[in-house]
Short mmCIF file of C-alpha atoms and ligand atoms in Angstrom, two decimals:
data_model
loop_
_atom_site.label_atom_id
_atom_site.label_comp_id
_atom_site.label_asym_id
_atom_site.label_seq_id
_atom_site.Cartn_x
_atom_site.Cartn_y
_atom_site.Cartn_z
CA MET D 4 -55.80 1.51 25.11
CA THR D 5 -52.69 -0.09 24.23
CA ASN D 6 -49.32 -0.54 26.06
CA GLN D 7 -46.14 0.25 24.17
CA ALA D 8 -46.16 -3.33 22.81
CA GLY D 9 -49.56 -3.34 21.71
CA THR D 10 -51.61 -5.34 23.55
CA TYR D 11 -52.58 -6.27 27.22
CA ILE D 12 -53.52 -9.92 27.85
CA GLU D 13 -56.90 -8.91 29.03
CA GLN D 14 -57.42 -7.80 25.41
CA LEU D 15 -56.61 -11.00 23.93
CA LYS D 16 -60.36 -12.13 23.89
CA ASP D 17 -60.88 -9.23 21.38
CA ASN D 18 -57.91 -10.23 19.11
CA VAL D 19 -58.52 -13.94 18.27
CA GLY D 20 -57.07 -14.93 14.83
CA LYS D 21 -54.89 -11.69 14.81
CA GLN D 22 -51.38 -11.09 15.16
CA VAL D 23 -50.34 -9.11 18.62
CA LYS D 24 -47.26 -8.25 20.65
CA LEU D 25 -47.19 -8.78 24.23
CA ALA D 26 -44.63 -7.50 26.99
CA GLY D 27 -44.02 -8.71 30.15
CA TRP D 28 -42.52 -11.14 32.54
CA LEU D 29 -41.80 -14.71 32.48
CA TYR D 30 -43.78 -16.47 34.97
CA ASN D 31 -43.29 -19.89 34.45
CA SER D 32 -42.18 -22.18 31.55
CA ARG D 33 -41.77 -25.78 30.61
CA SER D 34 -39.94 -27.39 27.54
CA SER D 35 -40.44 -30.58 25.45
CA GLY D 36 -37.49 -30.25 23.22
CA LYS D 37 -39.20 -28.92 20.15
CA VAL D 38 -41.87 -26.68 21.74
CA GLN D 39 -41.75 -24.34 24.70
CA PHE D 40 -44.72 -23.41 26.60
CA LEU D 41 -43.60 -20.04 28.52
CA ILE D 42 -46.51 -18.53 30.90
CA ILE D 43 -46.28 -14.66 30.61
CA ARG D 44 -47.68 -12.39 32.72
CA ASP D 45 -48.15 -8.42 31.93
CA GLY D 46 -50.07 -7.11 34.93
CA THR D 47 -53.54 -7.93 33.51
CA GLY D 48 -53.41 -11.42 33.20
CA LEU D 49 -51.35 -14.67 32.36
CA CYS D 50 -50.98 -16.08 28.89
CA GLN D 51 -49.50 -19.14 27.76
CA CYS D 52 -47.33 -18.58 24.66
CA VAL D 53 -46.33 -21.66 22.42
CA VAL D 54 -42.89 -21.48 20.65
CA GLU D 55 -42.19 -24.13 18.32
CA LYS D 56 -38.70 -24.79 16.95
CA GLY D 57 -38.71 -23.65 13.36
CA LYS D 58 -41.15 -21.00 13.99
CA VAL D 59 -38.83 -18.66 15.41
CA PRO D 60 -35.20 -18.34 14.58
CA ASP D 61 -32.84 -20.85 16.25
CA ASP D 62 -30.82 -18.52 18.28
CA VAL D 63 -34.17 -17.11 19.80
CA PHE D 64 -35.29 -20.50 20.51
CA GLU D 65 -32.34 -21.38 22.31
CA GLN D 66 -32.25 -17.97 24.19
CA LEU D 67 -35.90 -18.42 25.38
CA ARG D 68 -35.11 -21.90 26.54
CA HIS D 69 -32.60 -20.99 28.93
CA LEU D 70 -34.59 -18.03 30.15
CA GLY D 71 -34.90 -17.50 33.82
CA GLN D 72 -38.29 -16.97 35.88
CA GLU D 73 -39.26 -13.02 35.89
CA SER D 74 -36.99 -12.24 32.93
CA SER D 75 -38.79 -9.75 31.05
CA LEU D 76 -39.56 -10.05 27.45
CA ALA D 77 -42.08 -9.04 24.45
CA VAL D 78 -43.53 -11.85 22.31
CA THR D 79 -45.19 -11.61 19.14
CA GLY D 80 -47.57 -14.09 17.55
CA LEU D 81 -51.20 -15.10 16.55
CA VAL D 82 -54.11 -15.51 19.14
CA ARG D 83 -55.77 -18.68 19.45
CA ALA D 84 -58.88 -19.50 21.89
CA ASP D 85 -57.88 -22.49 23.94
CA GLU D 86 -60.26 -23.36 26.70
CA ARG D 87 -57.16 -25.40 28.54
CA SER D 88 -54.79 -22.54 28.84
CA VAL D 89 -54.68 -19.89 31.35
CA GLY D 90 -57.28 -17.34 30.80
CA GLY D 91 -58.36 -19.26 27.98
CA TYR D 92 -56.28 -18.08 25.07
CA GLU D 93 -52.88 -18.83 23.87
CA LEU D 94 -50.07 -17.10 21.70
CA ALA D 95 -48.51 -19.09 18.65
CA VAL D 96 -45.14 -17.24 18.81
CA THR D 97 -43.57 -15.95 15.53
CA ALA D 98 -41.13 -13.60 17.11
CA ALA D 99 -39.62 -12.75 20.58
CA GLU D 100 -37.17 -10.27 22.18
CA VAL D 101 -35.59 -10.44 25.59
CA ILE D 102 -35.61 -7.16 27.41
CA GLY D 103 -34.20 -8.00 30.93
CA ARG D 104 -32.52 -11.20 31.69
CA THR D 105 -33.00 -12.64 35.07
CA GLU D 106 -31.26 -15.03 36.82
CA GLY D 107 -31.73 -16.85 40.35
CA TYR D 108 -35.06 -15.26 40.92
CA PRO D 109 -35.36 -15.80 44.70
CA ILE D 110 -39.06 -16.57 44.91
CA THR D 111 -39.49 -20.05 43.19
CA PRO D 112 -42.84 -21.83 42.42
CA LYS D 113 -41.90 -23.96 45.65
CA SER D 114 -43.55 -22.78 49.00
CA HIS D 115 -41.58 -20.29 51.06
CA GLY D 116 -42.31 -19.14 54.54
CA VAL D 117 -43.97 -16.06 55.58
CA ASP D 118 -40.85 -14.39 56.88
CA PHE D 119 -39.01 -15.00 53.69
CA LEU D 120 -41.82 -13.62 51.51
CA MET D 121 -42.53 -10.47 53.69
CA ARG D 122 -38.62 -9.87 53.42
CA HIS D 123 -39.30 -10.17 49.61
CA ARG D 124 -42.42 -8.17 49.67
CA HIS D 125 -41.17 -6.02 46.83
CA LEU D 126 -40.95 -9.10 44.63
CA HIS D 127 -43.88 -11.39 46.22
CA PHE D 128 -46.20 -8.86 44.68
CA ARG D 129 -45.67 -10.67 41.45
CA SER D 130 -47.13 -13.94 42.89
CA GLN D 131 -50.48 -14.85 41.63
CA ARG D 132 -52.12 -14.68 45.30
CA GLN D 133 -50.89 -11.14 45.88
CA TRP D 134 -52.02 -9.96 42.14
CA CYS D 135 -55.48 -11.35 42.96
CA ILE D 136 -55.45 -9.85 46.26
CA GLY D 137 -54.39 -6.46 45.31
CA ARG D 138 -57.04 -6.53 42.28
CA VAL D 139 -59.78 -7.34 45.02
CA ARG D 140 -58.49 -4.41 47.38
CA HIS D 141 -58.66 -2.01 44.54
CA THR D 142 -62.25 -2.92 43.92
CA VAL D 143 -63.09 -2.81 47.74
CA ILE D 144 -61.60 0.84 47.73
CA ASP D 145 -63.53 1.88 44.58
CA ALA D 146 -66.66 0.53 45.68
CA ILE D 147 -66.41 2.24 49.04
CA ARG D 148 -65.74 5.76 47.38
CA ARG D 149 -68.51 5.19 44.61
CA PHE D 150 -71.09 4.12 47.40
CA PHE D 151 -70.75 7.29 49.42
CA ASN D 152 -70.16 9.52 46.26
CA ASP D 153 -73.20 8.31 44.84
CA ASN D 154 -75.41 8.72 47.80
CA GLY D 155 -75.04 12.37 48.62
CA TYR D 156 -71.98 12.02 50.96
CA VAL D 157 -68.92 14.70 50.91
CA LEU D 158 -65.49 13.54 51.30
CA ILE D 159 -63.77 15.18 54.26
CA ASP D 160 -60.14 14.63 54.64
CA THR D 161 -59.24 14.59 58.54
CA PRO D 162 -55.89 15.40 59.76
CA ILE D 163 -53.10 12.58 60.44
CA PHE D 164 -51.49 14.65 63.36
CA THR D 165 -53.93 15.19 66.25
CA THR D 166 -54.08 16.26 69.69
CA ILE D 167 -57.02 14.29 70.57
CA VAL D 168 -57.71 10.64 71.71
CA GLY D 169 -60.17 9.12 69.38
CA GLU D 170 -60.45 5.62 70.43
CA ASP D 171 -58.14 4.52 73.50
CA GLN D 172 -55.26 6.32 75.26
CA THR D 173 -53.25 3.01 75.46
CA SER D 174 -52.69 2.66 71.68
CA LEU D 175 -51.38 6.09 70.83
CA PHE D 176 -48.29 6.70 68.60
CA GLU D 177 -46.63 9.78 69.96
CA VAL D 178 -45.07 12.37 67.64
CA ASP D 179 -42.64 15.06 68.41
CA TYR D 180 -44.36 18.16 66.54
CA PHE D 181 -41.80 20.95 66.88
CA GLY D 182 -41.26 20.20 70.65
CA GLU D 183 -45.08 19.83 71.01
CA PRO D 184 -46.44 15.97 71.76
CA LEU D 185 -48.87 14.98 69.33
CA HIS D 186 -50.03 11.76 67.86
CA LEU D 187 -50.95 9.79 64.69
CA THR D 188 -54.70 9.64 64.18
CA GLN D 189 -56.56 6.59 65.46
CA THR D 190 -59.89 7.67 63.72
CA GLY D 191 -61.19 10.87 61.91
CA GLN D 192 -64.37 10.23 63.67
CA LEU D 193 -64.29 13.63 65.71
CA TYR D 194 -63.30 15.78 63.12
CA LEU D 195 -65.90 14.38 60.89
CA GLU D 196 -68.65 14.94 63.51
CA SER D 197 -67.86 18.78 63.23
CA ALA D 198 -68.00 18.28 59.23
CA ALA D 199 -71.29 16.47 59.54
CA MET D 200 -72.73 19.56 61.00
CA SER D 201 -71.74 21.59 57.84
CA PHE D 202 -72.54 19.04 55.21
CA GLY D 203 -75.03 16.75 56.73
CA ARG D 204 -73.46 13.21 55.39
CA VAL D 205 -69.87 13.02 55.20
CA TYR D 206 -67.10 10.29 54.82
CA CYS D 207 -63.29 10.21 55.44
CA PHE D 208 -60.91 7.78 54.15
CA GLY D 209 -57.49 7.16 54.91
CA PRO D 210 -54.84 5.42 57.05
CA THR D 211 -55.02 5.27 60.59
CA PHE D 212 -52.46 4.44 63.33
CA ARG D 213 -52.78 2.09 66.56
CA ALA D 214 -49.93 1.13 68.80
CA GLU D 215 -52.03 -1.91 69.63
CA LYS D 216 -49.85 -4.52 71.49
CA SER D 217 -51.74 -7.33 69.61
CA LYS D 218 -49.90 -9.77 67.36
CA THR D 219 -52.91 -11.30 66.03
CA ARG D 220 -54.33 -12.03 62.44
CA ARG D 221 -56.29 -9.14 62.68
CA HIS D 222 -54.35 -6.36 63.87
CA LEU D 223 -51.86 -4.03 61.79
CA THR D 224 -50.44 -1.04 63.24
CA GLU D 225 -51.09 1.14 60.08
CA PHE D 226 -54.39 0.38 58.32
CA TRP D 227 -57.00 1.83 56.21
CA MET D 228 -60.32 2.99 57.20
CA VAL D 229 -63.27 4.47 55.91
CA GLU D 230 -65.98 6.46 58.32
CA PRO D 231 -69.20 7.73 57.17
CA GLU D 232 -70.87 10.25 59.67
CA VAL D 233 -74.64 11.34 59.43
CA ALA D 234 -76.49 13.87 61.26
CA PHE D 235 -79.97 13.05 62.22
CA ILE D 236 -79.52 9.18 62.42
CA ASP D 237 -80.45 6.70 64.94
CA LEU D 238 -78.84 3.04 65.60
CA ASP D 239 -81.50 1.51 63.31
CA GLY D 240 -80.69 3.96 60.35
CA LEU D 241 -76.94 3.25 61.08
CA LEU D 242 -77.39 -0.63 60.95
CA GLU D 243 -79.35 -0.19 57.58
CA LEU D 244 -76.60 1.74 55.92
CA ALA D 245 -73.99 -0.46 57.26
CA GLU D 246 -75.82 -3.29 55.70
CA ASN D 247 -76.29 -1.66 52.41
CA PHE D 248 -72.92 -0.53 52.16
CA VAL D 249 -71.48 -3.86 52.81
CA SER D 250 -73.61 -5.65 50.46
CA TYR D 251 -72.75 -3.17 47.81
CA ILE D 252 -68.94 -3.99 48.25
CA VAL D 253 -69.26 -7.63 47.92
CA ALA D 254 -71.51 -7.42 45.03
CA ARG D 255 -69.04 -5.24 43.34
CA VAL D 256 -66.03 -7.54 43.96
CA LEU D 257 -68.47 -10.62 42.78
CA ALA D 258 -69.06 -8.65 39.45
CA ASP D 259 -65.43 -7.41 38.86
CA ASN D 260 -63.02 -9.99 40.43
CA ARG D 261 -64.73 -13.43 40.16
CA SER D 262 -61.87 -15.04 38.70
CA GLU D 263 -59.70 -13.39 41.46
CA LEU D 264 -62.08 -15.06 43.88
CA GLU D 265 -61.99 -18.25 42.27
CA THR D 266 -57.98 -18.50 42.07
CA LEU D 267 -58.07 -17.33 45.66
CA GLY D 268 -60.37 -20.11 46.92
CA SER D 269 -63.06 -17.63 48.37
CA ASP D 270 -66.56 -19.07 49.34
CA ILE D 271 -68.34 -17.51 46.32
CA GLU D 272 -71.57 -19.21 47.07
CA SER D 273 -71.66 -17.81 50.43
CA LEU D 274 -70.53 -14.20 49.40
CA GLU D 275 -73.45 -14.29 46.98
CA LYS D 276 -75.79 -14.56 50.11
CA MET D 277 -74.60 -11.21 51.51
CA THR D 278 -77.55 -9.19 51.11
CA PRO D 279 -79.57 -7.38 53.53
CA PRO D 280 -80.76 -7.88 56.13
CA PHE D 281 -77.90 -9.09 58.32
CA TYR D 282 -78.41 -10.57 61.56
CA ARG D 283 -78.86 -8.53 64.91
CA LEU D 284 -78.04 -9.62 68.24
CA THR D 285 -77.80 -7.56 71.26
CA TYR D 286 -74.74 -7.78 73.27
CA THR D 287 -76.71 -9.19 76.05
CA GLU D 288 -78.31 -11.77 73.81
CA ALA D 289 -74.39 -12.45 72.56
CA VAL D 290 -73.42 -13.22 76.12
CA GLU D 291 -76.46 -15.51 76.58
CA ILE D 292 -75.32 -17.51 73.67
CA LEU D 293 -71.79 -17.66 74.81
CA THR D 294 -72.71 -18.68 78.41
CA GLY D 295 -75.43 -21.05 77.22
CA GLN D 296 -75.72 -24.69 76.03
CA ARG D 297 -75.65 -23.61 72.45
CA THR D 298 -71.98 -22.66 72.62
CA VAL D 299 -71.03 -25.99 74.80
CA ASP D 300 -72.69 -28.08 72.02
CA PHE D 301 -71.12 -25.92 68.92
CA MET D 302 -67.56 -26.15 70.50
CA ALA D 303 -67.82 -29.88 71.05
CA GLU D 304 -69.07 -30.39 67.42
CA GLN D 305 -66.08 -28.03 66.17
CA LEU D 306 -63.63 -30.31 68.02
CA ARG D 307 -64.91 -33.22 66.25
CA GLN D 308 -64.65 -31.67 62.99
CA LEU D 309 -61.20 -30.40 63.68
CA ARG D 310 -59.96 -34.00 64.73
CA ASP D 311 -61.18 -35.39 61.76
CA GLN D 312 -59.53 -32.65 59.70
CA ARG D 313 -56.59 -33.61 61.49
CA GLN D 314 -56.74 -37.45 60.45
CA ARG D 315 -57.19 -36.50 57.06
CA ALA D 316 -54.15 -33.92 56.94
CA LYS D 317 -52.09 -36.67 58.44
CA GLY D 318 -53.22 -39.10 55.86
CA GLY D 319 -52.35 -36.75 52.84
CA ILE D 320 -49.06 -36.04 54.24
CA ALA D 321 -48.16 -39.85 54.52
CA GLU D 322 -49.24 -40.51 50.98
CA LEU D 323 -47.01 -37.70 49.73
CA GLU D 324 -44.19 -38.90 51.64
CA GLN D 325 -44.67 -42.26 50.31
CA GLN D 326 -44.82 -40.67 46.64
CA LEU D 327 -41.49 -39.04 47.46
CA THR D 328 -39.71 -42.49 47.92
CA GLY D 329 -40.17 -43.58 44.21
CA SER D 330 -38.46 -42.41 41.32
CA LEU D 331 -39.76 -39.09 40.04
CA LYS D 332 -38.96 -36.10 37.57
CA GLN D 333 -37.45 -33.16 39.38
CA TRP D 334 -40.51 -30.73 38.67
CA LYS D 335 -42.87 -33.57 40.22
CA ARG D 336 -40.69 -33.77 43.23
CA ASP D 337 -40.69 -30.00 43.50
CA LYS D 338 -44.51 -30.09 43.21
CA ILE D 339 -44.83 -32.58 45.84
CA ALA D 340 -42.67 -30.77 48.00
CA ALA D 341 -44.41 -27.55 47.96
CA GLU D 342 -47.83 -29.53 48.66
CA LEU D 343 -46.30 -31.07 51.80
CA ILE D 344 -45.00 -27.78 52.85
CA GLU D 345 -48.85 -26.36 52.53
CA LEU D 346 -50.37 -29.61 54.23
CA ARG D 347 -47.77 -29.46 57.26
CA ALA D 348 -48.71 -25.77 57.60
CA ASP D 349 -52.67 -26.83 57.52
CA LEU D 350 -51.94 -29.62 60.17
CA ALA D 351 -49.89 -27.30 62.44
CA GLU D 352 -52.89 -24.64 62.34
CA THR D 353 -55.63 -27.66 62.89
CA ASN D 354 -53.08 -28.60 65.76
CA THR D 355 -53.33 -24.93 67.25
CA LYS D 356 -56.91 -24.66 66.67
CA ILE D 357 -57.56 -28.14 68.52
CA GLU D 358 -55.28 -26.86 71.53
CA ASN D 359 -57.23 -23.55 71.59
CA ASN D 360 -60.73 -25.02 71.35
CA PRO D 361 -61.23 -25.88 75.13
CA LYS D 362 -59.62 -22.67 76.20
CA HIS D 363 -61.97 -20.72 74.05
CA ALA D 364 -64.95 -22.73 75.25
CA GLU D 365 -64.06 -22.03 78.76
CA LEU D 366 -63.44 -18.26 77.95
CA ALA D 367 -67.04 -18.24 76.65
CA ALA D 368 -68.52 -20.15 79.32
CA GLY D 369 -66.87 -17.82 82.04
CA PHE D 370 -67.75 -14.71 80.21
CA ARG D 371 -69.47 -12.17 82.42
CA TRP D 372 -71.85 -9.27 81.18
CA GLY D 373 -69.83 -5.93 81.20
CA LYS D 374 -66.63 -7.00 79.34
CA ASP D 375 -65.90 -6.07 75.88
CA LEU D 376 -66.16 -9.26 73.65
CA GLY D 377 -62.75 -10.74 73.04
CA GLY D 378 -61.51 -11.94 69.81
CA SER D 379 -62.32 -15.65 70.49
CA ASP D 380 -65.93 -14.72 71.41
CA GLU D 381 -66.29 -12.75 68.41
CA THR D 382 -65.02 -15.74 66.49
CA ILE D 383 -67.71 -17.97 67.93
CA ILE D 384 -70.53 -15.65 67.50
CA SER D 385 -69.33 -15.16 63.80
CA GLN D 386 -68.95 -18.93 62.95
CA MET D 387 -72.42 -19.50 64.25
CA HIS D 388 -73.69 -17.46 61.29
CA ASP D 389 -73.68 -17.61 57.64
CA LYS D 390 -74.19 -13.77 57.12
CA PRO D 391 -72.73 -10.91 59.05
CA VAL D 392 -74.08 -10.12 62.38
CA PHE D 393 -74.52 -6.93 63.98
CA VAL D 394 -73.84 -6.98 67.82
CA THR D 395 -75.60 -4.06 69.59
CA HIS D 396 -75.79 -2.26 72.76
CA TYR D 397 -72.61 -2.92 74.51
CA PRO D 398 -71.81 -1.99 78.14
CA LYS D 399 -71.18 1.73 78.09
CA ASP D 400 -68.21 1.43 80.23
CA ALA D 401 -66.42 -1.10 77.81
CA LYS D 402 -66.80 1.12 74.98
CA ALA D 403 -65.40 4.67 73.91
CA PHE D 404 -66.38 7.80 75.71
CA TYR D 405 -68.31 9.45 72.69
CA MET D 406 -70.79 6.83 72.42
CA LYS D 407 -74.45 7.90 73.37
CA THR D 408 -75.78 6.20 76.35
CA ASP D 409 -79.32 4.37 75.68
CA ARG D 410 -81.72 6.52 77.55
CA ALA D 411 -84.17 3.55 78.01
CA ASP D 412 -81.17 1.48 79.56
CA GLU D 413 -78.43 3.71 81.04
CA LYS D 414 -76.08 0.79 81.27
CA VAL D 415 -75.53 0.14 77.58
CA ALA D 416 -74.43 2.51 74.65
CA LEU D 417 -76.18 3.06 71.30
CA ASN D 418 -73.42 1.12 69.53
CA PHE D 419 -72.65 -1.64 67.24
CA ASP D 420 -69.90 -3.86 65.81
CA LEU D 421 -70.39 -5.98 62.63
CA LEU D 422 -68.96 -9.13 62.77
CA ALA D 423 -68.35 -11.07 59.41
CA PRO D 424 -69.49 -14.73 59.19
CA ALA D 425 -67.50 -17.66 59.20
CA GLY D 426 -65.03 -16.55 62.04
CA PHE D 427 -63.45 -13.77 60.51
CA GLY D 428 -64.89 -11.45 63.32
CA GLU D 429 -65.09 -7.42 63.62
CA ILE D 430 -65.07 -5.46 60.41
CA ILE D 431 -66.98 -2.56 61.38
CA GLY D 432 -67.47 -0.56 64.62
CA GLY D 433 -69.77 2.37 65.05
CA SER D 434 -72.39 4.22 67.36
CA VAL D 435 -74.76 6.99 67.79
CA ARG D 436 -72.77 9.85 69.48
CA GLU D 437 -73.45 11.49 72.78
CA ASP D 438 -74.97 14.70 71.68
CA ASP D 439 -75.59 16.04 75.24
CA HIS D 440 -73.06 18.43 76.35
CA ASP D 441 -72.78 17.53 80.08
CA ARG D 442 -73.13 14.15 79.55
CA LEU D 443 -70.38 14.00 77.04
CA LEU D 444 -68.40 16.24 79.47
CA ALA D 445 -69.03 13.77 82.40
CA ARG D 446 -67.68 10.97 80.14
CA ILE D 447 -64.57 12.78 79.05
CA LYS D 448 -63.53 13.51 82.66
CA GLN D 449 -64.32 9.86 83.44
CA GLU D 450 -61.96 8.65 81.29
CA GLY D 451 -59.40 11.01 82.51
CA LEU D 452 -58.97 13.09 79.43
CA ASN D 453 -58.34 16.88 79.41
CA PRO D 454 -61.62 18.67 78.60
CA GLU D 455 -59.73 21.59 77.41
CA THR D 456 -58.40 19.59 74.66
CA TYR D 457 -61.89 18.53 73.67
CA ALA D 458 -63.38 22.07 73.92
CA TRP D 459 -63.84 22.42 70.20
CA TYR D 460 -65.54 18.82 70.23
CA LEU D 461 -67.88 19.88 73.14
CA ASP D 462 -68.81 23.10 71.11
CA LEU D 463 -70.48 20.82 68.61
CA ARG D 464 -73.13 19.99 71.54
CA LYS D 465 -73.59 23.61 72.35
CA TYR D 466 -74.34 25.20 68.74
CA GLY D 467 -76.96 23.16 67.18
CA SER D 468 -76.46 19.56 68.64
CA VAL D 469 -78.29 16.92 66.95
CA PRO D 470 -78.66 13.14 67.04
CA HIS D 471 -76.00 11.83 64.80
CA GLY D 472 -73.71 8.75 64.40
CA GLY D 473 -71.45 6.88 61.97
CA PHE D 474 -69.00 4.02 61.87
CA GLY D 475 -65.73 2.80 60.67
CA LEU D 476 -64.66 0.08 58.23
CA GLY D 477 -61.28 -1.47 58.16
CA VAL D 478 -60.34 -2.14 54.69
CA GLU D 479 -57.74 -4.74 55.28
CA ARG D 480 -60.14 -6.78 57.57
CA THR D 481 -62.72 -6.70 54.51
CA VAL D 482 -60.67 -7.68 51.99
CA ALA D 483 -59.32 -10.72 54.42
CA TRP D 484 -62.84 -11.91 54.66
CA ILE D 485 -63.63 -11.69 51.14
CA THR D 486 -60.86 -13.29 49.85
CA ALA D 487 -60.57 -15.74 52.41
CA GLU D 488 -57.13 -14.64 53.39
CA LYS D 489 -55.96 -16.02 56.85
CA HIS D 490 -53.93 -12.73 57.98
CA ILE D 491 -54.50 -9.36 57.14
CA ARG D 492 -50.88 -8.59 56.62
CA GLN D 493 -51.29 -10.25 53.02
CA CYS D 494 -54.22 -7.35 52.41
CA ILE D 495 -52.27 -4.37 52.53
CA PRO D 496 -49.27 -3.61 50.13
CA PHE D 497 -46.67 -2.99 52.54
CA PRO D 498 -47.80 -4.27 56.31
CA ARG D 499 -46.97 -2.50 59.44
CA MET D 500 -47.27 -4.84 62.51
CA MET D 501 -46.24 -4.58 66.06
CA ASP D 502 -43.34 -6.93 66.03
CA LYS D 503 -42.36 -6.20 62.44
CA VAL D 504 -41.93 -3.61 59.76
CA TYR D 505 -40.20 -5.62 56.68
CA ILE D 506 -39.42 -3.26 54.04
O1 4AD F 26 -63.90 -0.10 66.11
P1 4AD F 26 -63.12 0.75 65.59
O2 4AD F 26 -61.89 1.14 66.73
O3 4AD F 26 -64.13 2.13 65.59
C1 4AD F 26 -63.56 3.27 65.39
O4 4AD F 26 -62.48 3.76 65.14
C2 4AD F 26 -64.53 4.48 65.37
N1 4AD F 26 -64.23 5.62 65.56
C3 4AD F 26 -65.04 4.41 63.78
C4 4AD F 26 -66.33 5.31 63.89
O5 4AD F 26 -67.35 5.16 64.39
N2 4AD F 26 -66.13 6.34 62.85
O6 4AD F 26 -62.43 0.66 64.48
C5 4AD F 26 -63.11 0.57 63.30
C6 4AD F 26 -62.60 -0.83 62.45
C7 4AD F 26 -62.67 -2.14 63.08
O7 4AD F 26 -63.91 -2.60 63.13
C8 4AD F 26 -61.75 -2.75 62.26
O8 4AD F 26 -62.30 -3.26 61.00
C9 4AD F 26 -60.55 -1.72 61.77
O9 4AD F 26 -61.47 -0.59 62.04
N3 4AD F 26 -59.33 -1.91 62.67
C10 4AD F 26 -58.43 -2.57 62.44
N4 4AD F 26 -57.84 -3.01 61.19
C11 4AD F 26 -56.68 -3.40 61.19
N5 4AD F 26 -55.78 -3.25 62.41
C12 4AD F 26 -56.24 -2.80 63.72
N6 4AD F 26 -55.30 -2.60 64.32
C13 4AD F 26 -57.52 -2.32 63.68
N7 4AD F 26 -58.18 -1.62 64.70
C14 4AD F 26 -59.44 -1.40 63.91
MG1 MG F 27 -64.02 -1.97 67.49
#
């Protein structure tokens, strides 16, 4: 496959020793008088293009020398393998043509604040980090579809306008539907249950909406969720499905996006360990851990490490500040300034963690059986593990009405959350569904929901009810975990958050 120009950067490996034409954007450039090094990106990768005076017409050489970042251009030249170059190949340029000249591109190689970058999301996409994350997200979504399509699941598209409350009544986005109040879907699950009674194994995959009043790094108001639903499955079967599914996604990203993961600083070694079986804890065991000595010791050790980290960050900052007092070339000055911004941001984050550590330790110690696990509790459990952890059998009153009560212990539900390791927290929530008509009706009433709205859902328990269940995996949280990105707003192209919609 070729582009209009002829060759994509990702195809250079097959074109060593040949003359090719590339078309792209100027990512970065430096010049040493007689030679210019232009880093060009074309959507498939980066390539260093070497322009020597005398090898191209003088006017072209001059034009390139003054070309602004993100100008678009086409270059022709000879492909050489060069290990030191980005991507491993470079181009010895013999001809070049400027297509769209750019001046004053707002995003420079210096660091910018989050707000600035979010307001420039339409341009920020071009940055190396966003490019890497976007490619990982693409693979994650492809792997999700492939996993279910190859394992006998039928895709069912569930509606976005809905009458039912899928998860909780406090986070609904109401819409005026020709004078009728409807809301945007929180989950496709209830519709999917009806489809599972027709097709056996089904999944839905689409955007979901929650008016959650949380401004955390784990919450978006619009996010993508994939949900499988299976007839004739129990809790053990669901856990097995979830661990095979997550392992498959991680393996695909490792196979397809290793260089992106390296650029992003993901922990590749630990991702390679993400194979079944994952850890399994009951909620009650999780509470015992949180309120026991293990958490006390763990939090104390974490505080020690954070303080060391703070010392190191302070030292690093002092050293860079010292360097800035000397006489330096402008590019070196810019580089140090960018590093300083990063280090100061790291330091601020470490300080916040140091401040939060005792609060989180106290919350954990005071945790009482019966509540849902909070964000900090999940973080602690997930930090204690080097692989994902299933937490199962939550108190039924803390969870959604559709979850099946454990007949062996009526206080708990047959449900699970999957917590990604190293502090990332919940990426999946799922359960066996209540399949007994009367019990489900009682739960619907207990939640204050209108049974008439759920008449069709209750029908599924009247006509050939079977044990069944499923789960939902959040795409952005999964991408954030795999790419080691701190905030999920970076893991969706155009994020929607409680406090901000930028563009
Ligand atoms: O745990 P949740 O709420 O489960 C459900 O919606 C079930 N109906 C799924 C099912 O059983 N079919 O959400 C599932 C996942 C979470 O684990 C999380 O990964 C993601 O969806 N998620 C969010 N992601 C980003 N922002 C939010 N506000 C999210 N809320 C949930
Ligand atoms: Mg959940």
